[in-house]
Amino acid sequence: HNMAEYWQNYKAALDKYPALKTLEEKTQVPKEYAVIGMGALFMCFVVFGVGMGFVCNLVGFIPPLYYSILAIESERSDDDELWLTYWCVYAVFSLFEVFIHTLLYWIPFYYAFKVAFLLWCMHPSWRGAEFIYVHFLKDVFVQIDGAKPKSPATAEPTAKAD
């Protein structure tokens, strides 16, 4: 493979993402350069650690928010479950993070690991959030709640207060 072929494959891969085409149209910056620039900026954040909390929030909120809205609007239910699971895992992770924040400050490249963790959790092929829910959170919930978790669709209706 030569460099021109790699570049064409890179451009073709980016064509799969409509958001990049919109970004290109609005900014007049070719999407392949915008992605390289964002990647370089991201790497500067990772290497120097400046602004990584902000970057983690962008990564942890923006794509999942977008895909959660798409899931709500779709007729399928499997994507709803995927994103609900992500948000549950993210909430537990965030609560855990609040309590040990001062310790996390001393872990080198913590934010780089956090971004990698969030990407692993949200990626539909890796299904990291599902793994964490099934292997850890579900058991904790059962112990706390004292019953097997039920989906709202299968739960018995409760009496409503007048």
mmCIF file with all atom_site columns, N, CA, C and O in Angstrom, residues 113-148:
data_model
loop_
_atom_site.group_PDB
_atom_site.id
_atom_site.type_symbol
_atom_site.label_atom_id
_atom_site.label_alt_id
_atom_site.label_comp_id
_atom_site.label_asym_id
_atom_site.label_entity_id
_atom_site.label_seq_id
_atom_site.pdbx_PDB_ins_code
_atom_site.Cartn_x
_atom_site.Cartn_y
_atom_site.Cartn_z
_atom_site.occupancy
_atom_site.B_iso_or_equiv
_atom_site.pdbx_formal_charge
_atom_site.auth_seq_id
_atom_site.auth_comp_id
_atom_site.auth_asym_id
_atom_site.auth_atom_id
_atom_site.pdbx_PDB_model_num
ATOM 1   N N  . PHE A 1 113 ? -7.197  7.375  30.451 1.00 0.00 ? 113 PHE A N  1
ATOM 2   C CA . PHE A 1 113 ? -7.836  6.092  30.753 1.00 0.00 ? 113 PHE A CA 1
ATOM 3   C C  . PHE A 1 113 ? -9.354  6.244  30.825 1.00 0.00 ? 113 PHE A C  1
ATOM 4   O O  . PHE A 1 113 ? -10.099 5.371  30.384 1.00 0.00 ? 113 PHE A O  1
ATOM 5   N N  . LYS A 1 114 ? -9.798  7.368  31.376 1.00 0.00 ? 114 LYS A N  1
ATOM 6   C CA . LYS A 1 114 ? -11.241 7.593  31.494 1.00 0.00 ? 114 LYS A CA 1
ATOM 7   C C  . LYS A 1 114 ? -11.878 7.713  30.114 1.00 0.00 ? 114 LYS A C  1
ATOM 8   O O  . LYS A 1 114 ? -12.939 7.127  29.869 1.00 0.00 ? 114 LYS A O  1
ATOM 9   N N  . VAL A 1 115 ? -11.243 8.438  29.212 1.00 0.00 ? 115 VAL A N  1
ATOM 10  C CA . VAL A 1 115 ? -11.774 8.564  27.851 1.00 0.00 ? 115 VAL A CA 1
ATOM 11  C C  . VAL A 1 115 ? -11.832 7.190  27.184 1.00 0.00 ? 115 VAL A C  1
ATOM 12  O O  . VAL A 1 115 ? -12.833 6.831  26.565 1.00 0.00 ? 115 VAL A O  1
ATOM 13  N N  . ALA A 1 116 ? -10.767 6.411  27.336 1.00 0.00 ? 116 ALA A N  1
ATOM 14  C CA . ALA A 1 116 ? -10.752 5.063  26.754 1.00 0.00 ? 116 ALA A CA 1
ATOM 15  C C  . ALA A 1 116 ? -11.873 4.214  27.363 1.00 0.00 ? 116 ALA A C  1
ATOM 16  O O  . ALA A 1 116 ? -12.568 3.476  26.642 1.00 0.00 ? 116 ALA A O  1
ATOM 17  N N  . PHE A 1 117 ? -12.057 4.319  28.669 1.00 0.00 ? 117 PHE A N  1
ATOM 18  C CA . PHE A 1 117 ? -13.122 3.580  29.351 1.00 0.00 ? 117 PHE A CA 1
ATOM 19  C C  . PHE A 1 117 ? -14.494 4.000  28.822 1.00 0.00 ? 117 PHE A C  1
ATOM 20  O O  . PHE A 1 117 ? -15.346 3.151  28.531 1.00 0.00 ? 117 PHE A O  1
ATOM 21  N N  . LEU A 1 118 ? -14.728 5.293  28.692 1.00 0.00 ? 118 LEU A N  1
ATOM 22  C CA . LEU A 1 118 ? -16.022 5.773  28.198 1.00 0.00 ? 118 LEU A CA 1
ATOM 23  C C  . LEU A 1 118 ? -16.275 5.308  26.769 1.00 0.00 ? 118 LEU A C  1
ATOM 24  O O  . LEU A 1 118 ? -17.393 4.910  26.433 1.00 0.00 ? 118 LEU A O  1
ATOM 25  N N  . LEU A 1 119 ? -15.251 5.355  25.934 1.00 0.00 ? 119 LEU A N  1
ATOM 26  C CA . LEU A 1 119 ? -15.410 4.875  24.561 1.00 0.00 ? 119 LEU A CA 1
ATOM 27  C C  . LEU A 1 119 ? -15.728 3.380  24.546 1.00 0.00 ? 119 LEU A C  1
ATOM 28  O O  . LEU A 1 119 ? -16.571 2.925  23.769 1.00 0.00 ? 119 LEU A O  1
ATOM 29  N N  . TRP A 1 120 ? -15.045 2.624  25.406 1.00 0.00 ? 120 TRP A N  1
ATOM 30  C CA . TRP A 1 120 ? -15.316 1.191  25.505 1.00 0.00 ? 120 TRP A CA 1
ATOM 31  C C  . TRP A 1 120 ? -16.754 0.957  25.957 1.00 0.00 ? 120 TRP A C  1
ATOM 32  O O  . TRP A 1 120 ? -17.447 0.073  25.444 1.00 0.00 ? 120 TRP A O  1
ATOM 33  N N  . CYS A 1 121 ? -17.216 1.749  26.912 1.00 0.00 ? 121 CYS A N  1
ATOM 34  C CA . CYS A 1 121 ? -18.585 1.593  27.415 1.00 0.00 ? 121 CYS A CA 1
ATOM 35  C C  . CYS A 1 121 ? -19.629 1.912  26.356 1.00 0.00 ? 121 CYS A C  1
ATOM 36  O O  . CYS A 1 121 ? -20.652 1.234  26.265 1.00 0.00 ? 121 CYS A O  1
ATOM 37  N N  . MET A 1 122 ? -19.405 2.929  25.559 1.00 0.00 ? 122 MET A N  1
ATOM 38  C CA . MET A 1 122 ? -20.449 3.390  24.639 1.00 0.00 ? 122 MET A CA 1
ATOM 39  C C  . MET A 1 122 ? -20.418 2.730  23.269 1.00 0.00 ? 122 MET A C  1
ATOM 40  O O  . MET A 1 122 ? -21.416 2.759  22.559 1.00 0.00 ? 122 MET A O  1
ATOM 41  N N  . HIS A 1 123 ? -19.301 2.148  22.874 1.00 0.00 ? 123 HIS A N  1
ATOM 42  C CA . HIS A 1 123 ? -19.204 1.619  21.512 1.00 0.00 ? 123 HIS A CA 1
ATOM 43  C C  . HIS A 1 123 ? -20.131 0.412  21.341 1.00 0.00 ? 123 HIS A C  1
ATOM 44  O O  . HIS A 1 123 ? -20.048 -0.549 22.099 1.00 0.00 ? 123 HIS A O  1
ATOM 45  N N  . PRO A 1 124 ? -21.016 0.461  20.353 1.00 0.00 ? 124 PRO A N  1
ATOM 46  C CA . PRO A 1 124 ? -21.997 -0.624 20.172 1.00 0.00 ? 124 PRO A CA 1
ATOM 47  C C  . PRO A 1 124 ? -21.370 -2.002 19.900 1.00 0.00 ? 124 PRO A C  1
ATOM 48  O O  . PRO A 1 124 ? -21.962 -3.015 20.234 1.00 0.00 ? 124 PRO A O  1
ATOM 49  N N  . SER A 1 125 ? -20.189 -2.044 19.337 1.00 0.00 ? 125 SER A N  1
ATOM 50  C CA . SER A 1 125 ? -19.550 -3.338 19.075 1.00 0.00 ? 125 SER A CA 1
ATOM 51  C C  . SER A 1 125 ? -18.891 -3.901 20.330 1.00 0.00 ? 125 SER A C  1
ATOM 52  O O  . SER A 1 125 ? -18.840 -5.111 20.513 1.00 0.00 ? 125 SER A O  1
ATOM 53  N N  . TRP A 1 126 ? -18.363 -3.044 21.180 1.00 0.00 ? 126 TRP A N  1
ATOM 54  C CA . TRP A 1 126 ? -17.642 -3.500 22.373 1.00 0.00 ? 126 TRP A CA 1
ATOM 55  C C  . TRP A 1 126 ? -18.587 -3.764 23.543 1.00 0.00 ? 126 TRP A C  1
ATOM 56  O O  . TRP A 1 126 ? -18.313 -4.593 24.386 1.00 0.00 ? 126 TRP A O  1
ATOM 57  N N  . ARG A 1 127 ? -19.670 -2.974 23.631 1.00 0.00 ? 127 ARG A N  1
ATOM 58  C CA . ARG A 1 127 ? -20.708 -3.153 24.654 1.00 0.00 ? 127 ARG A CA 1
ATOM 59  C C  . ARG A 1 127 ? -20.133 -3.227 26.072 1.00 0.00 ? 127 ARG A C  1
ATOM 60  O O  . ARG A 1 127 ? -20.521 -4.060 26.883 1.00 0.00 ? 127 ARG A O  1
ATOM 61  N N  . GLY A 1 128 ? -19.206 -2.332 26.358 1.00 0.00 ? 128 GLY A N  1
ATOM 62  C CA . GLY A 1 128 ? -18.586 -2.298 27.675 1.00 0.00 ? 128 GLY A CA 1
ATOM 63  C C  . GLY A 1 128 ? -19.560 -1.995 28.793 1.00 0.00 ? 128 GLY A C  1
ATOM 64  O O  . GLY A 1 128 ? -19.478 -2.571 29.873 1.00 0.00 ? 128 GLY A O  1
ATOM 65  N N  . ALA A 1 129 ? -20.495 -1.090 28.553 1.00 0.00 ? 129 ALA A N  1
ATOM 66  C CA . ALA A 1 129 ? -21.478 -0.755 29.588 1.00 0.00 ? 129 ALA A CA 1
ATOM 67  C C  . ALA A 1 129 ? -22.329 -1.980 29.917 1.00 0.00 ? 129 ALA A C  1
ATOM 68  O O  . ALA A 1 129 ? -22.633 -2.235 31.085 1.00 0.00 ? 129 ALA A O  1
ATOM 69  N N  . GLU A 1 130 ? -22.686 -2.729 28.900 1.00 0.00 ? 130 GLU A N  1
ATOM 70  C CA . GLU A 1 130 ? -23.464 -3.948 29.128 1.00 0.00 ? 130 GLU A CA 1
ATOM 71  C C  . GLU A 1 130 ? -22.662 -4.938 29.979 1.00 0.00 ? 130 GLU A C  1
ATOM 72  O O  . GLU A 1 130 ? -23.199 -5.554 30.901 1.00 0.00 ? 130 GLU A O  1
ATOM 73  N N  . PHE A 1 131 ? -21.381 -5.080 29.673 1.00 0.00 ? 131 PHE A N  1
ATOM 74  C CA . PHE A 1 131 ? -20.519 -5.981 30.441 1.00 0.00 ? 131 PHE A CA 1
ATOM 75  C C  . PHE A 1 131 ? -20.497 -5.580 31.911 1.00 0.00 ? 131 PHE A C  1
ATOM 76  O O  . PHE A 1 131 ? -20.658 -6.412 32.802 1.00 0.00 ? 131 PHE A O  1
ATOM 77  N N  . ILE A 1 132 ? -20.294 -4.298 32.181 1.00 0.00 ? 132 ILE A N  1
ATOM 78  C CA . ILE A 1 132 ? -20.225 -3.811 33.558 1.00 0.00 ? 132 ILE A CA 1
ATOM 79  C C  . ILE A 1 132 ? -21.573 -3.997 34.257 1.00 0.00 ? 132 ILE A C  1
ATOM 80  O O  . ILE A 1 132 ? -21.627 -4.426 35.412 1.00 0.00 ? 132 ILE A O  1
ATOM 81  N N  . TYR A 1 133 ? -22.645 -3.717 33.548 1.00 0.00 ? 133 TYR A N  1
ATOM 82  C CA . TYR A 1 133 ? -23.967 -3.879 34.155 1.00 0.00 ? 133 TYR A CA 1
ATOM 83  C C  . TYR A 1 133 ? -24.221 -5.345 34.513 1.00 0.00 ? 133 TYR A C  1
ATOM 84  O O  . TYR A 1 133 ? -24.604 -5.662 35.642 1.00 0.00 ? 133 TYR A O  1
ATOM 85  N N  . VAL A 1 134 ? -24.013 -6.242 33.565 1.00 0.00 ? 134 VAL A N  1
ATOM 86  C CA . VAL A 1 134 ? -24.307 -7.662 33.776 1.00 0.00 ? 134 VAL A CA 1
ATOM 87  C C  . VAL A 1 134 ? -23.413 -8.270 34.851 1.00 0.00 ? 134 VAL A C  1
ATOM 88  O O  . VAL A 1 134 ? -23.880 -9.037 35.693 1.00 0.00 ? 134 VAL A O  1
ATOM 89  N N  . HIS A 1 135 ? -22.123 -7.917 34.857 1.00 0.00 ? 135 HIS A N  1
ATOM 90  C CA . HIS A 1 135 ? -21.179 -8.556 35.766 1.00 0.00 ? 135 HIS A CA 1
ATOM 91  C C  . HIS A 1 135 ? -21.038 -7.882 37.131 1.00 0.00 ? 135 HIS A C  1
ATOM 92  O O  . HIS A 1 135 ? -20.504 -8.490 38.053 1.00 0.00 ? 135 HIS A O  1
ATOM 93  N N  . PHE A 1 136 ? -21.486 -6.642 37.271 1.00 0.00 ? 136 PHE A N  1
ATOM 94  C CA . PHE A 1 136 ? -21.288 -5.933 38.530 1.00 0.00 ? 136 PHE A CA 1
ATOM 95  C C  . PHE A 1 136 ? -22.553 -5.245 39.039 1.00 0.00 ? 136 PHE A C  1
ATOM 96  O O  . PHE A 1 136 ? -23.014 -5.525 40.133 1.00 0.00 ? 136 PHE A O  1
ATOM 97  N N  . LEU A 1 137 ? -23.093 -4.329 38.256 1.00 0.00 ? 137 LEU A N  1
ATOM 98  C CA . LEU A 1 137 ? -24.179 -3.481 38.746 1.00 0.00 ? 137 LEU A CA 1
ATOM 99  C C  . LEU A 1 137 ? -25.469 -4.241 39.000 1.00 0.00 ? 137 LEU A C  1
ATOM 100 O O  . LEU A 1 137 ? -26.173 -3.968 39.980 1.00 0.00 ? 137 LEU A O  1
ATOM 101 N N  . LYS A 1 138 ? -25.798 -5.189 38.156 1.00 0.00 ? 138 LYS A N  1
ATOM 102 C CA . LYS A 1 138 ? -27.043 -5.931 38.306 1.00 0.00 ? 138 LYS A CA 1
ATOM 103 C C  . LYS A 1 138 ? -27.074 -6.659 39.657 1.00 0.00 ? 138 LYS A C  1
ATOM 104 O O  . LYS A 1 138 ? -28.076 -6.609 40.365 1.00 0.00 ? 138 LYS A O  1
ATOM 105 N N  . ASP A 1 139 ? -25.979 -7.314 40.030 1.00 0.00 ? 139 ASP A N  1
ATOM 106 C CA . ASP A 1 139 ? -25.908 -8.018 41.312 1.00 0.00 ? 139 ASP A CA 1
ATOM 107 C C  . ASP A 1 139 ? -26.032 -7.061 42.497 1.00 0.00 ? 139 ASP A C  1
ATOM 108 O O  . ASP A 1 139 ? -26.707 -7.368 43.480 1.00 0.00 ? 139 ASP A O  1
ATOM 109 N N  . VAL A 1 140 ? -25.387 -5.913 42.392 1.00 0.00 ? 140 VAL A N  1
ATOM 110 C CA . VAL A 1 140 ? -25.479 -4.914 43.462 1.00 0.00 ? 140 VAL A CA 1
ATOM 111 C C  . VAL A 1 140 ? -26.917 -4.433 43.597 1.00 0.00 ? 140 VAL A C  1
ATOM 112 O O  . VAL A 1 140 ? -27.447 -4.319 44.697 1.00 0.00 ? 140 VAL A O  1
ATOM 113 N N  . PHE A 1 141 ? -27.566 -4.180 42.482 1.00 0.00 ? 141 PHE A N  1
ATOM 114 C CA . PHE A 1 141 ? -28.949 -3.724 42.508 1.00 0.00 ? 141 PHE A CA 1
ATOM 115 C C  . PHE A 1 141 ? -29.858 -4.778 43.136 1.00 0.00 ? 141 PHE A C  1
ATOM 116 O O  . PHE A 1 141 ? -30.722 -4.460 43.948 1.00 0.00 ? 141 PHE A O  1
ATOM 117 N N  . VAL A 1 142 ? -29.653 -6.038 42.767 1.00 0.00 ? 142 VAL A N  1
ATOM 118 C CA . VAL A 1 142 ? -30.460 -7.120 43.332 1.00 0.00 ? 142 VAL A CA 1
ATOM 119 C C  . VAL A 1 142 ? -30.277 -7.180 44.845 1.00 0.00 ? 142 VAL A C  1
ATOM 120 O O  . VAL A 1 142 ? -31.240 -7.346 45.584 1.00 0.00 ? 142 VAL A O  1
ATOM 121 N N  . GLN A 1 143 ? -29.039 -7.021 45.323 1.00 0.00 ? 143 GLN A N  1
ATOM 122 C CA . GLN A 1 143 ? -28.795 -7.041 46.765 1.00 0.00 ? 143 GLN A CA 1
ATOM 123 C C  . GLN A 1 143 ? -29.458 -5.866 47.458 1.00 0.00 ? 143 GLN A C  1
ATOM 124 O O  . GLN A 1 143 ? -30.013 -6.007 48.543 1.00 0.00 ? 143 GLN A O  1
ATOM 125 N N  . ILE A 1 144 ? -29.412 -4.711 46.836 1.00 0.00 ? 144 ILE A N  1
ATOM 126 C CA . ILE A 1 144 ? -30.020 -3.517 47.433 1.00 0.00 ? 144 ILE A CA 1
ATOM 127 C C  . ILE A 1 144 ? -31.542 -3.602 47.376 1.00 0.00 ? 144 ILE A C  1
ATOM 128 O O  . ILE A 1 144 ? -32.237 -3.347 48.353 1.00 0.00 ? 144 ILE A O  1
ATOM 129 N N  . ASP A 1 145 ? -32.066 -3.968 46.228 1.00 0.00 ? 145 ASP A N  1
ATOM 130 C CA . ASP A 1 145 ? -33.510 -3.983 46.006 1.00 0.00 ? 145 ASP A CA 1
ATOM 131 C C  . ASP A 1 145 ? -34.168 -5.237 46.567 1.00 0.00 ? 145 ASP A C  1
ATOM 132 O O  . ASP A 1 145 ? -35.361 -5.226 46.855 1.00 0.00 ? 145 ASP A O  1
ATOM 133 N N  . GLY A 1 146 ? -33.398 -6.310 46.709 1.00 0.00 ? 146 GLY A N  1
ATOM 134 C CA . GLY A 1 146 ? -33.942 -7.545 47.261 1.00 0.00 ? 146 GLY A CA 1
ATOM 135 C C  . GLY A 1 146 ? -34.776 -8.347 46.288 1.00 0.00 ? 146 GLY A C  1
ATOM 136 O O  . GLY A 1 146 ? -35.472 -9.270 46.672 1.00 0.00 ? 146 GLY A O  1
ATOM 137 N N  . ALA A 1 147 ? -34.734 -7.980 45.041 1.00 0.00 ? 147 ALA A N  1
ATOM 138 C CA . ALA A 1 147 ? -35.502 -8.710 44.034 1.00 0.00 ? 147 ALA A CA 1
ATOM 139 C C  . ALA A 1 147 ? -34.768 -8.670 42.707 1.00 0.00 ? 147 ALA A C  1
ATOM 140 O O  . ALA A 1 147 ? -33.875 -7.852 42.511 1.00 0.00 ? 147 ALA A O  1
ATOM 141 N N  . LYS A 1 148 ? -35.176 -9.541 41.810 1.00 0.00 ? 148 LYS A N  1
ATOM 142 C CA . LYS A 1 148 ? -34.580 -9.537 40.480 1.00 0.00 ? 148 LYS A CA 1
ATOM 143 C C  . LYS A 1 148 ? -35.052 -8.286 39.746 1.00 0.00 ? 148 LYS A C  1
ATOM 144 O O  . LYS A 1 148 ? -36.240 -7.955 39.789 1.00 0.00 ? 148 LYS A O  1
#
